[in-house]
CSV table of C-alpha atoms and ligand atoms in Angstrom, one decimal:
chain,number,residue,atom,x,y,z
A,20,MET,CA,-3.6,25.4,0.2
A,21,GLY,CA,-1.5,22.9,-1.4
A,22,GLY,CA,2.4,21.7,-2.4
A,23,ALA,CA,5.2,22.9,0.0
A,24,ASP,CA,3.3,25.7,1.5
A,25,ARG,CA,0.9,23.6,3.2
A,26,LEU,CA,3.3,22.4,6.1
A,27,ARG,CA,4.6,26.6,6.2
A,28,ASP,CA,3.2,27.2,9.8
A,29,TYR,CA,4.3,23.7,11.1
A,30,HIS,CA,7.9,23.9,9.5
A,31,GLY,CA,8.1,27.3,10.8
A,32,LYS,CA,7.6,26.6,14.5
A,33,ARG,CA,10.4,23.5,14.7
A,34,HIS,CA,13.9,22.7,14.5
A,35,PHE,CA,14.4,19.4,12.7
A,36,ASP,CA,17.8,19.1,13.8
A,37,ARG,CA,16.7,19.1,17.3
A,38,THR,CA,13.5,17.3,17.4
A,39,ALA,CA,12.5,13.8,16.4
A,40,GLU,CA,9.1,14.8,15.2
A,41,PRO,CA,8.4,14.3,11.3
A,42,ARG,CA,9.3,17.0,8.7
A,43,GLY,CA,6.4,15.6,6.7
A,44,ASP,CA,7.8,15.9,3.3
A,45,GLY,CA,7.1,12.5,1.8
A,46,ARG,CA,3.6,10.8,2.2
A,47,GLU,CA,1.1,11.4,-0.1
A,48,ALA,CA,-2.5,11.4,1.0
A,49,ARG,CA,-3.7,7.9,0.1
A,50,GLU,CA,-6.0,7.3,-2.8
A,51,GLY,CA,-8.6,4.8,-3.6
A,52,ARG,CA,-12.7,4.5,-3.1
A,53,ASP,CA,-12.8,2.5,0.1
A,54,ALA,CA,-10.1,4.1,1.7
A,55,LEU,CA,-11.4,6.5,4.6
A,56,PRO,CA,-9.7,9.3,6.3
A,57,ARG,CA,-7.5,9.0,9.2
A,58,PHE,CA,-7.6,10.4,12.4
A,59,VAL,CA,-5.3,10.4,15.7
A,60,VAL,CA,-5.8,11.7,19.1
A,61,GLN,CA,-2.5,12.1,20.8
A,62,ILE,CA,-2.0,13.1,24.7
A,63,HIS,CA,0.8,15.8,24.8
A,64,ASP,CA,2.6,16.5,28.3
A,65,ALA,CA,3.6,20.0,27.5
A,66,ARG,CA,3.7,23.1,29.8
A,67,ARG,CA,-0.1,22.1,30.1
A,68,MET,CA,-1.4,18.8,29.5
A,69,HIS,CA,-3.8,18.5,26.5
A,70,PHE,CA,-5.2,16.4,24.0
A,71,ASP,CA,-4.5,17.0,20.3
A,72,PHE,CA,-7.3,16.0,18.0
A,73,ARG,CA,-5.9,15.3,14.4
A,74,LEU,CA,-8.3,14.8,11.1
A,75,GLN,CA,-6.8,13.9,8.0
A,76,VAL,CA,-8.1,16.6,5.4
A,77,GLY,CA,-6.6,15.7,2.1
A,78,ASP,CA,-2.9,15.7,2.7
A,79,VAL,CA,-2.5,17.2,5.9
A,80,LEU,CA,-3.9,16.6,9.5
A,81,LYS,CA,-6.3,19.5,10.6
A,82,SER,CA,-5.4,19.9,14.4
A,83,TRP,CA,-7.0,21.1,17.5
A,84,SER,CA,-5.8,21.2,20.8
A,85,VAL,CA,-8.2,19.9,23.6
A,86,PRO,CA,-7.4,20.3,27.0
A,87,LYS,CA,-9.8,18.0,28.6
A,88,GLY,CA,-9.8,15.5,25.6
A,89,PRO,CA,-13.0,14.0,24.0
A,90,SER,CA,-15.5,12.9,25.9
A,91,ASP,CA,-18.4,10.1,25.1
A,92,ASP,CA,-21.0,12.1,26.9
A,93,PRO,CA,-23.1,14.4,24.7
A,94,ARG,CA,-23.5,16.9,27.3
A,95,ASP,CA,-19.6,17.6,27.8
A,96,LYS,CA,-18.9,20.2,25.5
A,97,ARG,CA,-15.0,20.4,25.2
A,98,LEU,CA,-13.2,23.0,24.1
A,99,ALA,CA,-11.0,23.0,20.9
A,100,VAL,CA,-8.6,25.3,20.0
A,101,PRO,CA,-7.2,25.1,16.4
A,102,THR,CA,-3.5,24.7,16.0
A,103,GLU,CA,-1.4,24.4,12.3
A,104,ASP,CA,-1.9,21.6,10.0
A,105,HIS,CA,0.4,18.6,10.7
A,106,PRO,CA,1.9,16.3,8.2
A,107,LEU,CA,0.0,13.0,7.8
A,108,GLU,CA,3.3,11.2,9.3
A,109,TYR,CA,2.5,12.8,12.3
A,110,GLU,CA,-0.2,10.0,13.2
A,111,GLU,CA,2.7,7.8,14.3
A,112,PHE,CA,4.6,10.3,16.4
A,113,GLU,CA,5.3,9.2,19.8
A,114,GLY,CA,8.2,10.3,21.9
A,115,VAL,CA,9.6,13.4,23.7
A,116,ILE,CA,9.9,16.9,22.2
A,117,PRO,CA,12.9,18.4,23.7
A,118,PRO,CA,12.7,21.1,26.6
A,119,GLY,CA,13.0,24.4,25.0
A,120,GLU,CA,11.4,23.5,21.7
A,121,TYR,CA,8.2,24.2,20.5
A,122,GLY,CA,5.7,21.9,22.3
A,123,GLY,CA,8.4,20.5,24.6
A,124,GLY,CA,7.4,17.4,26.4
A,125,THR,CA,6.2,14.1,26.0
A,126,VAL,CA,3.7,12.5,23.4
A,127,ILE,CA,1.7,9.3,23.1
A,128,VAL,CA,-0.7,8.3,20.5
A,129,TRP,CA,-3.8,7.6,22.6
A,130,ASP,CA,-6.2,6.5,19.6
A,131,HIS,CA,-6.2,6.5,16.0
A,132,GLY,CA,-8.1,4.8,13.4
A,133,THR,CA,-10.3,6.3,10.4
A,134,TYR,CA,-13.4,8.2,10.4
A,135,GLU,CA,-16.0,9.1,8.2
A,136,PRO,CA,-17.1,12.6,6.9
A,137,LEU,CA,-21.0,13.0,7.6
A,138,SER,CA,-21.3,16.8,7.2
A,139,HIS,CA,-24.5,18.0,5.5
A,140,ASP,CA,-26.2,21.1,4.4
A,141,ARG,CA,-29.5,22.2,6.2
A,142,ARG,CA,-31.6,20.1,4.2
A,143,GLY,CA,-29.3,16.9,4.7
A,144,ARG,CA,-27.4,16.8,1.7
A,145,PRO,CA,-24.1,15.8,1.8
A,146,VAL,CA,-21.4,18.8,1.6
A,147,ASP,CA,-17.6,18.6,1.2
A,148,PHE,CA,-16.0,17.9,4.7
A,149,ALA,CA,-13.1,20.5,4.0
A,150,GLU,CA,-15.7,23.2,3.2
A,151,SER,CA,-17.8,22.2,6.2
A,152,LEU,CA,-14.8,23.1,8.3
A,153,GLU,CA,-14.0,26.4,6.7
A,154,ARG,CA,-17.6,27.2,7.2
A,155,GLY,CA,-17.1,25.9,10.9
A,156,HIS,CA,-19.7,23.0,11.3
A,157,ALA,CA,-18.6,19.4,10.6
A,158,THR,CA,-19.8,16.2,11.9
A,159,PHE,CA,-18.2,12.7,11.4
A,160,ARG,CA,-18.1,9.3,12.8
A,161,LEU,CA,-14.9,8.0,14.3
A,162,HIS,CA,-13.6,4.2,14.1
A,163,GLY,CA,-10.7,4.4,16.5
A,164,ARG,CA,-9.7,1.4,19.1
A,165,LYS,CA,-11.3,3.7,21.8
A,166,LEU,CA,-13.3,6.5,20.2
A,167,ARG,CA,-16.1,5.4,18.2
A,168,GLY,CA,-19.2,7.1,17.2
A,169,GLU,CA,-20.5,10.4,15.9
A,170,TYR,CA,-19.0,13.9,16.8
A,171,ALA,CA,-19.3,17.2,15.8
A,172,LEU,CA,-16.8,20.1,15.7
A,173,THR,CA,-18.3,23.6,15.6
A,174,ARG,CA,-16.7,27.1,15.8
A,175,PHE,CA,-18.3,29.2,18.2
A,176,ARG,CA,-15.6,32.4,18.4
A,177,GLY,CA,-13.3,34.1,16.0
A,178,GLY,CA,-12.8,33.4,12.4
A,179,ASP,CA,-11.3,36.5,10.3
A,180,ASP,CA,-9.9,38.2,13.5
A,181,GLY,CA,-8.6,36.8,16.9
A,182,GLU,CA,-8.2,33.3,17.9
A,183,GLU,CA,-10.6,30.7,17.1
A,184,ALA,CA,-12.3,28.6,19.5
A,185,TRP,CA,-14.1,25.6,18.8
A,186,LEU,CA,-16.5,22.8,20.8
A,187,LEU,CA,-16.0,19.0,20.2
A,188,VAL,CA,-19.2,17.4,21.5
A,189,ARG,CA,-20.4,13.6,20.9
A,190,ALA,CA,-23.7,13.4,19.2
A,191,ALA,CA,-26.4,12.4,21.2
A,192,LYS,CA,-27.9,10.0,18.7
A,193,GLY,CA,-24.4,8.7,17.1
A,194,GLY,CA,-24.6,5.3,17.9
A,195,SER,CA,-23.2,3.7,21.3
A,196,GLY,CA,-19.8,2.5,22.5
A,197,GLY,CA,-16.4,3.5,22.7
A,198,ARG,CA,-15.1,5.9,25.5
A,199,GLY,CA,-14.0,9.0,26.3
A,200,ALA,CA,-10.5,10.6,27.5
A,201,PRO,CA,-9.0,9.0,30.6
A,202,ASP,CA,-6.9,10.4,32.8
A,203,PRO,CA,-4.0,11.5,31.0
A,204,ARG,CA,-1.2,10.2,33.6
A,205,ARG,CA,-2.7,6.6,33.2
A,206,ALA,CA,-3.5,6.4,29.5
A,207,ARG,CA,-2.0,4.1,27.3
A,208,SER,CA,-0.8,4.5,23.8
A,209,ALA,CA,-2.6,2.8,21.3
A,210,ARG,CA,0.4,2.1,19.3
A,211,THR,CA,3.0,0.5,22.1
A,212,GLY,CA,0.6,0.5,25.3
A,213,ARG,CA,3.1,2.8,27.0
A,214,THR,CA,2.1,5.7,29.3
A,215,LEU,CA,3.8,9.0,28.9
A,216,THR,CA,6.2,8.2,31.9
A,217,GLN,CA,7.4,5.2,30.2
A,218,VAL,CA,7.8,7.0,26.9
A,219,ALA,CA,9.6,9.7,28.8
A,220,ARG,CA,12.0,7.5,30.5
A,221,GLU,CA,12.5,5.3,27.1
A,222,GLY,CA,12.4,8.3,24.7
A,223,GLY,CA,10.8,7.8,21.2
B,1,MN,MN1,0.2,19.4,21.6
């Protein structure tokens, strides 16, 4: 996927005259040998409260809806349901999606930063990260303000037909530090320090 088609699903679900979410027709993926890809975790107070976990892969944010959010405990396997690719600009989105629109509700940026792709094959050789996601198992190390350490995303259901389901799990040997998802109603934005309630009151 590339070019204008890469965000077709994202554009198809939204009315940009009504939502302040980014169209995402501007930003190019950052180049450079040392530039690690980005990740963002948003808290989304929609019909059902959930966390949105997004990893930059090329020029899009690959996205999963994680009802309970990431855990820092390797024993907690967290359900992660894939959603449509989002534009890179979405990393900064915080605000209120109007009622009646797709994803209507309040969004805060709970955490963001960079990640190191760690995916490898069974012999321990590095493999292309996008390819590892297509195959259904990717490992990476998060460098966020809150989330730190090694995680894995693994598809356990679906693929060719039916809805996919994945698990987001902290690696047992991924270093220590960082913390898992908080009570979403008490959580504060990594960008602005605000809670969902404050953003809902103040808008974007
Ligand atoms: Mn969402």
